[in-house]
Tab-separated table of C-alpha atoms in Angstrom:
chain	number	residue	atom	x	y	z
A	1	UNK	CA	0.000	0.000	0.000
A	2	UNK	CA	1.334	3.283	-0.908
A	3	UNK	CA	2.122	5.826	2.030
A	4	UNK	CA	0.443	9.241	1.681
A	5	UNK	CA	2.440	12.349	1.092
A	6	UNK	CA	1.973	13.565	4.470
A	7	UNK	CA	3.490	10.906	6.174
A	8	UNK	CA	6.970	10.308	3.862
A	9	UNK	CA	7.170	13.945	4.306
A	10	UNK	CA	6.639	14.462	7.718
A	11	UNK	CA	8.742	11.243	8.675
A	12	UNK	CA	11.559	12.627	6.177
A	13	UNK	CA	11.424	16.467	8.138
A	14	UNK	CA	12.116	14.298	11.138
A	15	UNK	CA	14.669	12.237	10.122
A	16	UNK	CA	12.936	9.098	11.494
A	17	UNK	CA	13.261	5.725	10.560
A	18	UNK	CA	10.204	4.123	9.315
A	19	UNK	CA	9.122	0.645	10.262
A	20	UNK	CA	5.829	0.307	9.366
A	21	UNK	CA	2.548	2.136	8.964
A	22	UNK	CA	-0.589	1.832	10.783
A	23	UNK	CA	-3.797	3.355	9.684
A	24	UNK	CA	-4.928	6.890	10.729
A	25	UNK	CA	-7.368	5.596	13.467
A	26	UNK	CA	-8.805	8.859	15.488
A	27	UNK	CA	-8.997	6.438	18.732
A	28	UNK	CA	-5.921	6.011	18.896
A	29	UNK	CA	-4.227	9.411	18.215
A	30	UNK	CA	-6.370	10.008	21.128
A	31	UNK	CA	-4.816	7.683	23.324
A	32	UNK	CA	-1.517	8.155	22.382
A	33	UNK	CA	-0.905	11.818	21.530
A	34	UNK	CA	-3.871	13.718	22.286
A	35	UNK	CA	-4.427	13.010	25.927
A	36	UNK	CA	-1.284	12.415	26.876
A	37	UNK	CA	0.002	15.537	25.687
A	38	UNK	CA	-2.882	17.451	27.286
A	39	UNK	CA	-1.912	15.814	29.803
A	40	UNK	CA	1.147	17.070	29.682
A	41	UNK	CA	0.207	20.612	28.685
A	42	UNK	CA	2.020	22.107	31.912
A	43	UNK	CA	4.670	19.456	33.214
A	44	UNK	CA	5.670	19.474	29.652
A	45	UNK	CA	7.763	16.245	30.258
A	46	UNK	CA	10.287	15.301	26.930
A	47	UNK	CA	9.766	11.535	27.239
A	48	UNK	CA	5.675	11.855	26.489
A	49	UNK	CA	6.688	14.517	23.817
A	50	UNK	CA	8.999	12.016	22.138
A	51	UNK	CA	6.824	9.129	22.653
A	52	UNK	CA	3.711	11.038	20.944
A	53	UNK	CA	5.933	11.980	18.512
A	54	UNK	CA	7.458	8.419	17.716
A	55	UNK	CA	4.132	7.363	17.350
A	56	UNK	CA	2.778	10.071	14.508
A	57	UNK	CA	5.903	9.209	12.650
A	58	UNK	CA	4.146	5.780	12.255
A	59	UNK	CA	0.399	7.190	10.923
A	60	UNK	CA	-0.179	7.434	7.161
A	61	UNK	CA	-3.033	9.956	6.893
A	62	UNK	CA	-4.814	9.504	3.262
A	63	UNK	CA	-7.368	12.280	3.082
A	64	UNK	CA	-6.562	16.126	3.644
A	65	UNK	CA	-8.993	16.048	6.954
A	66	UNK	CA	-6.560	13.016	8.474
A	67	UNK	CA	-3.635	15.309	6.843
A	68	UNK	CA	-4.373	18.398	9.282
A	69	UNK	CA	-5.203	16.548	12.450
A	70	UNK	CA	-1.645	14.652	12.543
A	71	UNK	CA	0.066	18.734	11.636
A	72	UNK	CA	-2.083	19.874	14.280
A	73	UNK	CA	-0.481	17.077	16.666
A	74	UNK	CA	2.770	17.479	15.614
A	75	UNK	CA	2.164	21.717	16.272
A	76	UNK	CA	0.794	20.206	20.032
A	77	UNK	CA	4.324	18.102	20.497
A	78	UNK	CA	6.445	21.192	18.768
A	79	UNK	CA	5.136	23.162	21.684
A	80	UNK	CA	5.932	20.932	24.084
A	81	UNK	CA	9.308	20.646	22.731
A	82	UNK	CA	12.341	21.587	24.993
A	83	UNK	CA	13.580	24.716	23.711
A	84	UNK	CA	10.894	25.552	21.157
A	85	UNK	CA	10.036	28.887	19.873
A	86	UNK	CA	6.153	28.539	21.232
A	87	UNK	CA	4.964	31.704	19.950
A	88	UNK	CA	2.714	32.188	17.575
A	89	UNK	CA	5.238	32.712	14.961
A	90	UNK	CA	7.867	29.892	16.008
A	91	UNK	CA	4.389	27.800	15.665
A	92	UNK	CA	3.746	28.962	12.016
A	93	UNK	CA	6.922	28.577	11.306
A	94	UNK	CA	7.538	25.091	11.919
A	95	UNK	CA	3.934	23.932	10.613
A	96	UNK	CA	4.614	25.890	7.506
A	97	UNK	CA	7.458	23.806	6.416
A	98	UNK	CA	5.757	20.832	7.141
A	99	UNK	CA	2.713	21.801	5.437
A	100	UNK	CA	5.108	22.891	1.805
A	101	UNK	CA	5.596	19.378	1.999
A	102	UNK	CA	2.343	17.715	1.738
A	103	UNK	CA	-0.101	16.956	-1.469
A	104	UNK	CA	-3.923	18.355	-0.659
A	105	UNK	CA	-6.229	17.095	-2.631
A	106	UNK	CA	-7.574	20.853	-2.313
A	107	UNK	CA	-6.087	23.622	-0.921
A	108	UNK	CA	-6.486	24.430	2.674
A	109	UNK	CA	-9.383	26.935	3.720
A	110	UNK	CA	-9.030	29.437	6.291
A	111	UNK	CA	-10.640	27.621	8.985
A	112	UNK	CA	-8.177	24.607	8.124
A	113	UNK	CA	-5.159	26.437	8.545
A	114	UNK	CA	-5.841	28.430	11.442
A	115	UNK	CA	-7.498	25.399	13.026
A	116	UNK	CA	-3.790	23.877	13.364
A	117	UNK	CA	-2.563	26.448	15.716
A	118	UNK	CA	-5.938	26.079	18.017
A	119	UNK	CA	-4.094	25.297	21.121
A	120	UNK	CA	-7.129	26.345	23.312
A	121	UNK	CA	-5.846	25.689	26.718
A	122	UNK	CA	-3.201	28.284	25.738
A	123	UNK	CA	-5.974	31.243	25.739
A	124	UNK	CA	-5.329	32.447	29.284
A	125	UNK	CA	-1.958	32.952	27.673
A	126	UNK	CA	-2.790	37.179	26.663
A	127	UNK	CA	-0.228	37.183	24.155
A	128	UNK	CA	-0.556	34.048	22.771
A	129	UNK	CA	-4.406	34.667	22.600
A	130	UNK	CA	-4.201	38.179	20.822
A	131	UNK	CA	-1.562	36.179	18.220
A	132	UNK	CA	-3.885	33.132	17.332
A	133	UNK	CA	-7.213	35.810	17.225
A	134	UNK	CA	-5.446	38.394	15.012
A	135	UNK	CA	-4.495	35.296	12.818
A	136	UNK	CA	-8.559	34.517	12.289
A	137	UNK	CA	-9.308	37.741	11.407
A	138	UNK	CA	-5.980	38.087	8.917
A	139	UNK	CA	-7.061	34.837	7.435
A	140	UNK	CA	-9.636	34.796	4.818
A	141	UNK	CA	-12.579	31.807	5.773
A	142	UNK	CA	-10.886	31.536	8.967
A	143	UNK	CA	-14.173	32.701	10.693
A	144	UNK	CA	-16.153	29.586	10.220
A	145	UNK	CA	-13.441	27.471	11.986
A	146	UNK	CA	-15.949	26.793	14.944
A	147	UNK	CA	-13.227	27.639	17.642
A	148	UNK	CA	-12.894	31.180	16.654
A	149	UNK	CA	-15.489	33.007	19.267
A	150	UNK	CA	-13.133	30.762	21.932
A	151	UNK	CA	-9.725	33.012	20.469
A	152	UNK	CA	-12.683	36.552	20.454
A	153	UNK	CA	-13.974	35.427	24.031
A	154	UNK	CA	-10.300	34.986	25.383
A	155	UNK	CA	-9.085	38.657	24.476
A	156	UNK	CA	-12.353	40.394	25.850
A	157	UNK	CA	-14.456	40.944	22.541
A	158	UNK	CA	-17.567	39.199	23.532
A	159	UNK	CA	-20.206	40.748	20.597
A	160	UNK	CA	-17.628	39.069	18.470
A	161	UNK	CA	-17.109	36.052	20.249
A	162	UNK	CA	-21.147	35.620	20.467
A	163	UNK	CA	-21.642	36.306	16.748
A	164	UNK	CA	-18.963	33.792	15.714
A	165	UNK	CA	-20.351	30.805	17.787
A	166	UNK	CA	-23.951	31.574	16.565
A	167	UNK	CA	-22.821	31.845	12.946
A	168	UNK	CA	-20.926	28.381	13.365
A	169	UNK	CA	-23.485	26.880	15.502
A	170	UNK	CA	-21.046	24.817	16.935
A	171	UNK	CA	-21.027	25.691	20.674
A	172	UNK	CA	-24.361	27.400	21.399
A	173	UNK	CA	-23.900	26.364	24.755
A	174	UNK	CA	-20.969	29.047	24.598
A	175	UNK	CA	-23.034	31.319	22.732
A	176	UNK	CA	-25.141	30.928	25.676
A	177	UNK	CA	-23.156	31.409	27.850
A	178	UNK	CA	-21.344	34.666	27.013
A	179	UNK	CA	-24.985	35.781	26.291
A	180	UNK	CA	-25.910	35.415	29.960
A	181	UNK	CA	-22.739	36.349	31.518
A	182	UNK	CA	-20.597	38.735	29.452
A	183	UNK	CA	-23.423	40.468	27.090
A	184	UNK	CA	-26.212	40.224	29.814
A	185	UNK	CA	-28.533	39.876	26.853
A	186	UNK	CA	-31.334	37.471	27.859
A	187	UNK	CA	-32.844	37.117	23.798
A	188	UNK	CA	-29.627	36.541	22.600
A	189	UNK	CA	-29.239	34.132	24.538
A	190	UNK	CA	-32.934	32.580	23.758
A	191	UNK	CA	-31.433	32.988	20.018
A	192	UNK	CA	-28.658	31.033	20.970
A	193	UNK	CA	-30.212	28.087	22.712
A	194	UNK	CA	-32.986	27.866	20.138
A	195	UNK	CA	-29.526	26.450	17.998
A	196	UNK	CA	-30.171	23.114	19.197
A	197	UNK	CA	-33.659	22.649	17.550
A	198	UNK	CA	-31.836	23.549	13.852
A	199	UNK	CA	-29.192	20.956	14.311
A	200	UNK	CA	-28.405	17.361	16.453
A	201	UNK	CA	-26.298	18.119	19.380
A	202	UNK	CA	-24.679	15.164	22.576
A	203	UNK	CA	-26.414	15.300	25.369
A	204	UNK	CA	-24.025	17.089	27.303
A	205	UNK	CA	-24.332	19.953	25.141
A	206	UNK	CA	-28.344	19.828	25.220
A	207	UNK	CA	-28.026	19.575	29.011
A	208	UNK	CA	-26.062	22.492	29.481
A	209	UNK	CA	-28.701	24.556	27.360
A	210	UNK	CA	-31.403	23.416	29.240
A	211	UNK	CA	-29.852	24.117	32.788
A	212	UNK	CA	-28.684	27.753	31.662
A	213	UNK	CA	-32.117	27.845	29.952
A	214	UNK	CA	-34.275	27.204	33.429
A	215	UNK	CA	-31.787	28.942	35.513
A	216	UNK	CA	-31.382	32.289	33.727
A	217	UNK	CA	-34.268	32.546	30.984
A	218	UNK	CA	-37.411	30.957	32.600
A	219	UNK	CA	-39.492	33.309	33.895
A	220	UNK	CA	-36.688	36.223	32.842
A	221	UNK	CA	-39.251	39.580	32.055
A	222	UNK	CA	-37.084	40.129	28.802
A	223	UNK	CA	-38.263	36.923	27.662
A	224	UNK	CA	-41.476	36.404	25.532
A	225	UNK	CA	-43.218	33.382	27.273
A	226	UNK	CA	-44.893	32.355	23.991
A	227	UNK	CA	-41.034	32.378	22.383
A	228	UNK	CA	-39.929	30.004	25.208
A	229	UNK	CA	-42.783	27.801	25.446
A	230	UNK	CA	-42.448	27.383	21.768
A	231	UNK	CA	-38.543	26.670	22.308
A	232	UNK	CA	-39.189	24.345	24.870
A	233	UNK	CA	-41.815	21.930	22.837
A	234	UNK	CA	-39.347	21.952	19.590
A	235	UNK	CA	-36.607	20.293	22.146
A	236	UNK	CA	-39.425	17.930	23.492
A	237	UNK	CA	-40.347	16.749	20.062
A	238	UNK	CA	-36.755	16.702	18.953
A	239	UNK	CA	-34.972	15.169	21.785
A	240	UNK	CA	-37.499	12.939	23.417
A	241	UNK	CA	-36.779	10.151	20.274
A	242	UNK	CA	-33.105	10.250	21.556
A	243	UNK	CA	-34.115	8.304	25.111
A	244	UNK	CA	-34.162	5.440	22.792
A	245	UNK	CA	-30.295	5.705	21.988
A	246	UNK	CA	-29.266	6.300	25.516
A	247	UNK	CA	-32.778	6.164	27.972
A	248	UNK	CA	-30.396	6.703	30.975
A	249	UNK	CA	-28.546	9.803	29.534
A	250	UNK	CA	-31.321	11.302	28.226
A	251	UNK	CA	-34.119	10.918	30.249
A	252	UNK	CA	-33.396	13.643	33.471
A	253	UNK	CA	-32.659	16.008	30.343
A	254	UNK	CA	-36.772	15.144	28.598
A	255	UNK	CA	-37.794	15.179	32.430
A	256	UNK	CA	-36.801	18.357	32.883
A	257	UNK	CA	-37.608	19.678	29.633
A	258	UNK	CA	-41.297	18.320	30.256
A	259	UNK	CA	-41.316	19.768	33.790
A	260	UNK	CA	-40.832	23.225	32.926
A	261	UNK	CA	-43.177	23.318	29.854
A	262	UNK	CA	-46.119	22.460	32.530
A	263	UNK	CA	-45.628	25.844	33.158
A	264	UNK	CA	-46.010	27.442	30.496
């Protein structure tokens, strides 16, 4: 089988010796770079950097969405690395010459690239924060990579932040969120929740909704009551067929869905 661009390039920029490939396999990346090097984020210990390492330089990645996730781990190790340049620019740097390396089937959008530098535990880091966020809005596309409002939120620019996660619709439990408690704007935050009737979301993501939902919104005067009953029976109908998938993580979500809606 014929190795992918990304990985004879990658392993040749290292100077590693190839054995043998294994399939790109999302599990395990997880197990043995992702979370360990999370893991890792602060103790930033050179034996799990070189073991997470060792182990991309045995992936072959075959399509250009496999392609970016094994730059964006190699970006997580390179920042990890001993001696590193782990600015912004010492980032770009180093994932720039890998990336002049590797065959896309189609060039990179914005969100792609900038989605490679995402190192979001890094955006208490002020600096680092105002580097990655300036890169978003330099990079054309970049705003529908669905971690931007995280880079807006982390420098202070919260109508920015807000307007980024609703047009993504990724996170509209962050929407939410800096709705509530940065923009004290109770209908954009009824905006925001209503996200999770347009689209399927886990149920930790419906849960927090709901919670923020009763908590904050229910029975909030800047709320139209007919708006949120109407919200509330569009997440009954489109939820409640999910208790058959997983009756025991979904039903205190439905129950208290259900529970609320008697009220109105």
């Amino acid at each position: 089988m014929k190795m992918s661009k990304l990985f004879l390039s990658i392993a040749a920029l290292c100077g590693s010796l190839i054995v043998s490939a294994v399939e790109f396999d999302s599990a395990a990346l997880a197990k043995n770079v992702y979370d360990p090097l999370f893991q890792n984020r602060t103790a930033m210990n050179q034996e799990t950097v070189k073991t997470a390492a060792a182990y991309l330089d045995t992936v072959e990645a075959k399509t250009d969405a496999e392609k970016i996730v094994l730059i964006r781990y190699r970006v997580m190790a390179q920042d990890q690395t001993s001696g590193a340049d782990r600015s912004l620019t010492g980032l770009k740097k180093y994932a720039d010459e890998i990336l002049a390396k590797v065959q896309f089937e189609k060039t990179l959008t914005g969100a792609q690239y900038v989605s490679i530098f995402s190192l979001w535990w890094r955006q208490n880091e002020p600096e680092f924060a105002k580097e990655v966020y300036d890169l978003i809005k330099s990079t054309p596309g970049a705003e529908s990579f669905g971690d931007a409002g995280l880079w807006a939120n982390a420098i202070g620019k919260y109508d920015e932040a807000y307007d980024l996660y609703y047009a993504t619709a990724g996170w509209p439990d962050r929407a939410m969120h800096i709705a509530i408690y940065k923009l004290n704007d109770p209908v954009k935050a009824l905006s925001a929740a209503n996200l999770i009737v347009a689209k399927n979301y886990s149920v930790a993501t419906v849960k927090t909704v709901i919670r923020m939902t009763v908590e904050k919104l229910c029975g909030n005067s800047a709320i139209n009551a007919a708006e949120m009953k109407n919200f509330l029976q569009n997440v009954n109908r489109k939820y409640t067929a999910r208790l058959a998938d997983d009756k025991a993580a979904w039903e205190p979500v439905i129950a208290q869905v259900r529970t609320v809606l008697e009220t109105y």
